[in-house]
mmCIF file of C-alpha atoms in Angstrom:
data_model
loop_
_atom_site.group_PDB
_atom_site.id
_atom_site.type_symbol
_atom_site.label_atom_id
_atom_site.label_comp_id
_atom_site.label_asym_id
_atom_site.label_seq_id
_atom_site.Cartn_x
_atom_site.Cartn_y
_atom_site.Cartn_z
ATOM 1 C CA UNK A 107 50.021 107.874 154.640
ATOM 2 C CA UNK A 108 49.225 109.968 151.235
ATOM 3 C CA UNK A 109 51.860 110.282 149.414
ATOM 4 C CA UNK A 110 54.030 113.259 148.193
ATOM 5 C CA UNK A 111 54.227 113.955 144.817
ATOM 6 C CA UNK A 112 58.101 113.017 144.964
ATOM 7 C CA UNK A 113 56.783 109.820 146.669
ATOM 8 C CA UNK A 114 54.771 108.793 144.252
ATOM 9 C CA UNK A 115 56.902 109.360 141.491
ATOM 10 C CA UNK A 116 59.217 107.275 143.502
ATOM 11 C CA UNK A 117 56.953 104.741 143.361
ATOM 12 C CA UNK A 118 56.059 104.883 139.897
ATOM 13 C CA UNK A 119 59.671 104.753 139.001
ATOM 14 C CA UNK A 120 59.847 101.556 141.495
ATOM 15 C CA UNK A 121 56.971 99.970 139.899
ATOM 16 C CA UNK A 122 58.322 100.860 136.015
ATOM 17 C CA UNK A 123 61.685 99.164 136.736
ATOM 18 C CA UNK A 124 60.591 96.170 138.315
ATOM 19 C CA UNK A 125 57.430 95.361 135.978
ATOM 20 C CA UNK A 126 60.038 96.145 132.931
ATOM 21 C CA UNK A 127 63.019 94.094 134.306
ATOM 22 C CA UNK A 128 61.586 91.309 134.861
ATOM 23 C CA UNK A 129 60.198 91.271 131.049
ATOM 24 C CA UNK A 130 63.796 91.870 130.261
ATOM 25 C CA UNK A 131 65.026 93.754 126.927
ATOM 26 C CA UNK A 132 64.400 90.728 125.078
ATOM 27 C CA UNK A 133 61.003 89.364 123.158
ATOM 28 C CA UNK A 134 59.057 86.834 125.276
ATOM 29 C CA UNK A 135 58.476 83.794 123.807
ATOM 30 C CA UNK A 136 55.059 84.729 122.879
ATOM 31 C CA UNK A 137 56.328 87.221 120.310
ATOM 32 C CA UNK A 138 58.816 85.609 119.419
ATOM 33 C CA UNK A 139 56.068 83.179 118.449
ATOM 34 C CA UNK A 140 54.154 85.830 116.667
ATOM 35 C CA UNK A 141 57.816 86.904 114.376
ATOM 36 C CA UNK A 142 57.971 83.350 113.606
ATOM 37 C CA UNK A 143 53.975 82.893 112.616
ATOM 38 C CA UNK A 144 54.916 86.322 109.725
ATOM 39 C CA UNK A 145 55.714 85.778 106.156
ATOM 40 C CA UNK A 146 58.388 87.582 106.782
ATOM 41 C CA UNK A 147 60.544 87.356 109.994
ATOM 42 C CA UNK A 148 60.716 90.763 110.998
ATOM 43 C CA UNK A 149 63.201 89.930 114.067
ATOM 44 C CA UNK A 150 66.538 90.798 112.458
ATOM 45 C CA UNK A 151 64.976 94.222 111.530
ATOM 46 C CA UNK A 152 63.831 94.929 114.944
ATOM 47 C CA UNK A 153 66.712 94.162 116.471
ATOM 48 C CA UNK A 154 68.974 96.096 114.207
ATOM 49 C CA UNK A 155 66.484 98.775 114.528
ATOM 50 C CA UNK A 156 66.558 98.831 118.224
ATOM 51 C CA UNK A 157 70.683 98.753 118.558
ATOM 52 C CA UNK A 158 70.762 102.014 115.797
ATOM 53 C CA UNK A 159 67.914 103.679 117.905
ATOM 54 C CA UNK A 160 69.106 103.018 120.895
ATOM 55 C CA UNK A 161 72.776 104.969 120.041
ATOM 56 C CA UNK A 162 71.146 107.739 118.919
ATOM 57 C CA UNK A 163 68.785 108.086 121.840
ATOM 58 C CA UNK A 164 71.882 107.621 124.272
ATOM 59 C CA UNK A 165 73.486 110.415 122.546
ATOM 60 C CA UNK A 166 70.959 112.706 122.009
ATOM 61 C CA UNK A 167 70.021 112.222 125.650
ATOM 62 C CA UNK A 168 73.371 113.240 126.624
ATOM 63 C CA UNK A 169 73.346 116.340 124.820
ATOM 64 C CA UNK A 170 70.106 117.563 125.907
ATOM 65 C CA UNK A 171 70.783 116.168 129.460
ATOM 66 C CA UNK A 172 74.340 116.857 129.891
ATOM 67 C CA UNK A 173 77.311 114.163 129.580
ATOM 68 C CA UNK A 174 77.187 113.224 132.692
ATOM 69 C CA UNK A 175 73.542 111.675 131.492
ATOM 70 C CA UNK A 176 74.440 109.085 128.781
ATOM 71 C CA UNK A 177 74.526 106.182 131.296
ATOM 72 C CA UNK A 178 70.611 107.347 132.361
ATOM 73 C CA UNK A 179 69.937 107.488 128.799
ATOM 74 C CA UNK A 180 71.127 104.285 128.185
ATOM 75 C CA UNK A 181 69.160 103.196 131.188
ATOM 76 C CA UNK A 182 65.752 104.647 130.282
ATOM 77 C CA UNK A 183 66.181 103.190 126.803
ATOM 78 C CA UNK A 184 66.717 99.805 128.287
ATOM 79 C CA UNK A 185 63.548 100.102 130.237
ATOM 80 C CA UNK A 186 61.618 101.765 127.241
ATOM 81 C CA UNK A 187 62.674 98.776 125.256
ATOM 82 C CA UNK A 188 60.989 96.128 127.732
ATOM 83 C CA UNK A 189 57.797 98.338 128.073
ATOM 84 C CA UNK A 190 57.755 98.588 124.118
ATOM 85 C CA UNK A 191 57.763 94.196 123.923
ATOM 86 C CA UNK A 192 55.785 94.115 126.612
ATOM 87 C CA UNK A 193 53.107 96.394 124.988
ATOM 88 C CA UNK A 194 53.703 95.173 121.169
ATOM 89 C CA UNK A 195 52.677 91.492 122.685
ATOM 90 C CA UNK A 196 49.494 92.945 124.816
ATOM 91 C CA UNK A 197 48.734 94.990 120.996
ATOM 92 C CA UNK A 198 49.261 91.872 119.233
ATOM 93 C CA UNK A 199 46.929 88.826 121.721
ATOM 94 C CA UNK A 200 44.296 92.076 121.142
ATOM 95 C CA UNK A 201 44.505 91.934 117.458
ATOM 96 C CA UNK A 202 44.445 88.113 117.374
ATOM 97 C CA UNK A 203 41.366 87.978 119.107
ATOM 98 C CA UNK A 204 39.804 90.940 117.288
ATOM 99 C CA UNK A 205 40.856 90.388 113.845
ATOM 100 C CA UNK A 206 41.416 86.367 114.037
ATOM 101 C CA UNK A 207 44.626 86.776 112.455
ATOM 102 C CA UNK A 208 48.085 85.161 113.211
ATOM 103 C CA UNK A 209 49.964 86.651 111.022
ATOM 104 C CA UNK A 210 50.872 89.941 111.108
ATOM 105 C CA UNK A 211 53.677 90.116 108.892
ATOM 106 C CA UNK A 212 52.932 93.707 107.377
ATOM 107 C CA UNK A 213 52.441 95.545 110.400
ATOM 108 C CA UNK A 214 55.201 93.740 112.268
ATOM 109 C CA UNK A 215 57.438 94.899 109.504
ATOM 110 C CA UNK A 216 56.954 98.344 108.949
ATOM 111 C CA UNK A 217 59.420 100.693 110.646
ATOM 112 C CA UNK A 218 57.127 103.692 111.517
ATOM 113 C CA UNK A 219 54.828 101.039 113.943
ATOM 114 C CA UNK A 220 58.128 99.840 115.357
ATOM 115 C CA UNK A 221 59.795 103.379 115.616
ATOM 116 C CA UNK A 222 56.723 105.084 117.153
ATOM 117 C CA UNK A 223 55.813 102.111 119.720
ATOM 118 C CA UNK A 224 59.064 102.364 120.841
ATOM 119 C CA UNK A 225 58.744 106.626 120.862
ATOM 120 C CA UNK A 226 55.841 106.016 122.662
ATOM 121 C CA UNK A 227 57.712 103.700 125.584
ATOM 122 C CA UNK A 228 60.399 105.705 126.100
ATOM 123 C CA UNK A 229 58.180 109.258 126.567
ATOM 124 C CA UNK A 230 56.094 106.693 128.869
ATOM 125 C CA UNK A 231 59.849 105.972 130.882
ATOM 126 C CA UNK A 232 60.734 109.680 130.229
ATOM 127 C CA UNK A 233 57.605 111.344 131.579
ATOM 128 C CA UNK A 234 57.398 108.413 134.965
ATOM 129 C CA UNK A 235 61.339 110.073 135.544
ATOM 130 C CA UNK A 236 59.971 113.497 135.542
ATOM 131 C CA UNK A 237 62.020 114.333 132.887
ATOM 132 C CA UNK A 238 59.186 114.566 130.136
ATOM 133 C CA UNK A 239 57.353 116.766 131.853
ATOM 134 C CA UNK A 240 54.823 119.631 131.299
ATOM 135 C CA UNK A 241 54.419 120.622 134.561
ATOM 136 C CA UNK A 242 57.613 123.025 134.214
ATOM 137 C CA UNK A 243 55.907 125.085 131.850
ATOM 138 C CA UNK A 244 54.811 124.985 129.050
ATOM 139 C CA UNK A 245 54.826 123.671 124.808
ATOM 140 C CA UNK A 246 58.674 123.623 124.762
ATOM 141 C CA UNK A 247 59.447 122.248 128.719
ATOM 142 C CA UNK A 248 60.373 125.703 129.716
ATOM 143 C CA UNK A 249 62.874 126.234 132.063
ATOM 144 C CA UNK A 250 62.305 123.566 134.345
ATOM 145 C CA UNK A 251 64.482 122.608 137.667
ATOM 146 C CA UNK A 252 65.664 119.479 136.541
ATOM 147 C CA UNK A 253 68.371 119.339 134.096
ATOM 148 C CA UNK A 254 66.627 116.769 132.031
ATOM 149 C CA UNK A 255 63.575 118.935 131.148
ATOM 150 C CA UNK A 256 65.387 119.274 127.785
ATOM 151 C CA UNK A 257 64.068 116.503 126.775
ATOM 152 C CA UNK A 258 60.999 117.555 127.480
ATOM 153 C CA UNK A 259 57.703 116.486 124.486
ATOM 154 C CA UNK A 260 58.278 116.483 121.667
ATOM 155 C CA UNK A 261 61.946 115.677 121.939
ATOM 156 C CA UNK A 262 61.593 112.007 121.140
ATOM 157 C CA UNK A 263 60.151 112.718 117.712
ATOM 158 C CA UNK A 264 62.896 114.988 116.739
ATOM 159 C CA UNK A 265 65.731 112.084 117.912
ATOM 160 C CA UNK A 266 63.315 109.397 116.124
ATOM 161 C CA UNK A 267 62.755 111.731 113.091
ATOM 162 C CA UNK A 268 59.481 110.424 113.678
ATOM 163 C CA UNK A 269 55.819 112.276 111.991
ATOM 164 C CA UNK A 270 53.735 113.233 115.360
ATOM 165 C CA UNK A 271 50.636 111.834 113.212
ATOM 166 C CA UNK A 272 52.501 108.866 113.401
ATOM 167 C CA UNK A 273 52.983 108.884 117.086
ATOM 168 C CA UNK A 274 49.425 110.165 117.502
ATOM 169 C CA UNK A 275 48.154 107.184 115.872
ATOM 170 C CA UNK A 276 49.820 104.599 118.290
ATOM 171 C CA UNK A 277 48.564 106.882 121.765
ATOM 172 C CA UNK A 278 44.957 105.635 121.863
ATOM 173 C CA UNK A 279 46.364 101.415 121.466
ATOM 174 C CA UNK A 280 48.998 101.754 123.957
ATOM 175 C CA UNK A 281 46.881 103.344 126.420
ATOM 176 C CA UNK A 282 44.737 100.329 126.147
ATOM 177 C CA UNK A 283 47.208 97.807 126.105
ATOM 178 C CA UNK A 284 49.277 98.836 128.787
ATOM 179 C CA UNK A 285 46.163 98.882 131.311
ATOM 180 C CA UNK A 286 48.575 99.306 134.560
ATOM 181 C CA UNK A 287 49.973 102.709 133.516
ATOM 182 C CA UNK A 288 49.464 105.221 135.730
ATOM 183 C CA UNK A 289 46.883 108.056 136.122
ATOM 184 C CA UNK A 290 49.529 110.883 135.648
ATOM 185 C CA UNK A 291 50.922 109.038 132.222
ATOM 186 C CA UNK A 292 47.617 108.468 130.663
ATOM 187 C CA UNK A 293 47.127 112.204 131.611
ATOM 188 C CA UNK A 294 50.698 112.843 130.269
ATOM 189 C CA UNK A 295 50.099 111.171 126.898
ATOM 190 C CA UNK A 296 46.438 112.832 126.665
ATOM 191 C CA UNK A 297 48.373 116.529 126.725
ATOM 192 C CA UNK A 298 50.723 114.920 124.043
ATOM 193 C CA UNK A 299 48.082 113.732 121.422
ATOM 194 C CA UNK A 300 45.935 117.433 122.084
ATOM 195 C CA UNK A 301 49.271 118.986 121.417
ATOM 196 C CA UNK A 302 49.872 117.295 118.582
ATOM 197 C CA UNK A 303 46.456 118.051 117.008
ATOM 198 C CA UNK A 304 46.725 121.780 117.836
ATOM 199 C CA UNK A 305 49.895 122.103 117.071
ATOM 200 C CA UNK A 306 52.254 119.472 115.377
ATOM 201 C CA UNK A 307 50.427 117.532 113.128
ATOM 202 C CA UNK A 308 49.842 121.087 111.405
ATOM 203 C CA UNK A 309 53.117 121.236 110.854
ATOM 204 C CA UNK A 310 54.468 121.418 106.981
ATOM 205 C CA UNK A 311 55.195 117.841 105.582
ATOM 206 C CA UNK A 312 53.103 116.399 108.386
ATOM 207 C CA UNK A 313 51.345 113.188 106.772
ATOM 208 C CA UNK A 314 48.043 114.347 107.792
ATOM 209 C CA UNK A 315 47.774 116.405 104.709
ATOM 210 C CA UNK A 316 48.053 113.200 102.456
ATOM 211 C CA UNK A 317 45.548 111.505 104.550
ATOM 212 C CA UNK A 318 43.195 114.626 104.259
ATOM 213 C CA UNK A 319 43.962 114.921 100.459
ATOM 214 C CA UNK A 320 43.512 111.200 100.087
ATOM 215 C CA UNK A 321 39.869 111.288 101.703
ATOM 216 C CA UNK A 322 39.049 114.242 99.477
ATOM 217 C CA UNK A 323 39.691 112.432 96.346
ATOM 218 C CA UNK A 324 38.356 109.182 97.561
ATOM 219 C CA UNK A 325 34.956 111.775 96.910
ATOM 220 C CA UNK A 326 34.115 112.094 100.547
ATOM 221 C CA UNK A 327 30.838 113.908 101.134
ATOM 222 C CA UNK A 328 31.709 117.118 102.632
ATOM 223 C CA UNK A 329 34.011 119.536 101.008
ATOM 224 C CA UNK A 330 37.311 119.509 103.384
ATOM 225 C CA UNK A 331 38.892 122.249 104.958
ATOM 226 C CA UNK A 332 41.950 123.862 103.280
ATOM 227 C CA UNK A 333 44.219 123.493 106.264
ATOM 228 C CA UNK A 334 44.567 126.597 107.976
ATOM 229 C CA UNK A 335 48.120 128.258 107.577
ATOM 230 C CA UNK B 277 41.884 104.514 136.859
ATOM 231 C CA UNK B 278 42.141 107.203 134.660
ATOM 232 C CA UNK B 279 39.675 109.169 132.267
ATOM 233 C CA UNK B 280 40.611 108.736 129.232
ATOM 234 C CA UNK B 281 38.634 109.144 126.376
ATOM 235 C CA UNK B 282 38.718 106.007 123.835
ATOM 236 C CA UNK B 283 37.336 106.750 120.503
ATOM 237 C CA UNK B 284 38.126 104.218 118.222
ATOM 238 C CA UNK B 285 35.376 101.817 117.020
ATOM 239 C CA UNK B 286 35.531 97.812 117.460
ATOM 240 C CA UNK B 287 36.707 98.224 113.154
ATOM 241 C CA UNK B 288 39.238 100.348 114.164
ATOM 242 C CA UNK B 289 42.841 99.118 115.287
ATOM 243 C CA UNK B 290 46.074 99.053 115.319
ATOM 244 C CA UNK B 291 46.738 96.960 112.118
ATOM 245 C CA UNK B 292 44.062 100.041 110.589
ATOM 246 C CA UNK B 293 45.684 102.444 111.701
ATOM 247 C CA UNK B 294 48.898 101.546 110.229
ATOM 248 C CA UNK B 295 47.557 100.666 107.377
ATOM 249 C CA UNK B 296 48.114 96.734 107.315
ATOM 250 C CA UNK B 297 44.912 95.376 108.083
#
């Protein structure tokens, strides 16, 4: 029978938590393979960086969600953790074959990848709970029904202190490695990156200034636009 | 399933786009 919208996201939830817990929160050996072929064994860092994310995500969740919400948040975290191997290993076998590389020590050790893979994982868990959500009206969540619409887009880069060109940049590859996400998410990360480019990335102190100023001076052809205030 | 619109070119990946290619 078709299903209701609370159906499906039922089943999308269903779907998330079994696909996710049977990758577990730990790397497969595959990437564990890939830490090992790196100059530099970036392991330690990610999992030091995952334990410090993961209490402030927890926290923050529990403010924006209410106390009684730190044990979700430190559920969805879990779960955004296995998506975020699980995709970092479908990223890497892509690159692999693409660039014919093994090693892949300098992307697999810098922080802003890691922290905005793992941004992008948990607004993936985030957004298949409902709670991410920009059905409820609106830029800033709006007033929603659900008490978790507080951590409505673009909550996770204010926890993660993370640049939304940063997240931006990582949209486009996880939508492509992850090929089993769902219609809805793809359309939920789509309104993310447009709100990001008409609003966010805009932003004062975004990095898309630098990049704009660094293809300026590296003499591109056209004269670029002064950003618009 | 879905509609999405890729734009990135064969050149253009991850490693690119973060700047460690």
């Amino acid at each position: 029978p078709p299903q209701t919208p609370i159906r499906a996201a039922m089943t999308s939830i269903q779907m998330l938590r079994v696909d996710l817990t049977s990758s577990g929160d730990q790397p497969s050996t595959n990437l564990a393979t890939y830490f090992k072929h790196c100059t530099v064994d970036p392991t330690q860092d990610v999992l030091k960086r995952l334990e410090m994310l993961g209490q402030v995500f927890s926290q923050r969740f529990g403010q924006a969600a209410g106390p009684h919400c730190v044990v979700n948040g430190r559920q969805r975290f879990t779960l955004g953790v296995g998506l975020y191997y699980k995709v970092m290993e479908a990223m890497l076998k892509s690159e692999e074959k693409r660039l014919s590389v093994q090693n892949f020590s300098k992307l697999l050790n810098h922080s802003t990848f890691h922290t905005s893979l793992l941004a992008c994982a948990l607004e993936v868990v985030m957004a298949t709970y409902g709670e991410s959500s920009f059905k409820n009206g609106g830029f800033n969540g709006g007033g929603g029904d659900t008490a978790e619409t507080g951590v409505c887009f673009p909550w996770i880069l204010d926890v993660f202190n993370l640049a939304a060109f940063d997240f931006y940049k990582l949209i486009e590859s996880f939508i492509k490695a992850e090929p089993t996400l769902s219609k809805d998410i793809v359309k939920h990360l789509e309104t993310c990156e447009n709100l990001i480019m008409e609003r966010i990335a805009w932003r004062t102190g975004s990095p898309l200034f630098d990049l704009l100023k660094q293809e300026h001076e590296g003499g591109a052809a056209e004269q670029v636009e002064t950003p618009a205030s | 399933s879905h509609d999405y619109h890729f734009g990135l070119e064969e050149h253009e990946g991850i490693s690119e786009l973060f700047d460690c290619d």
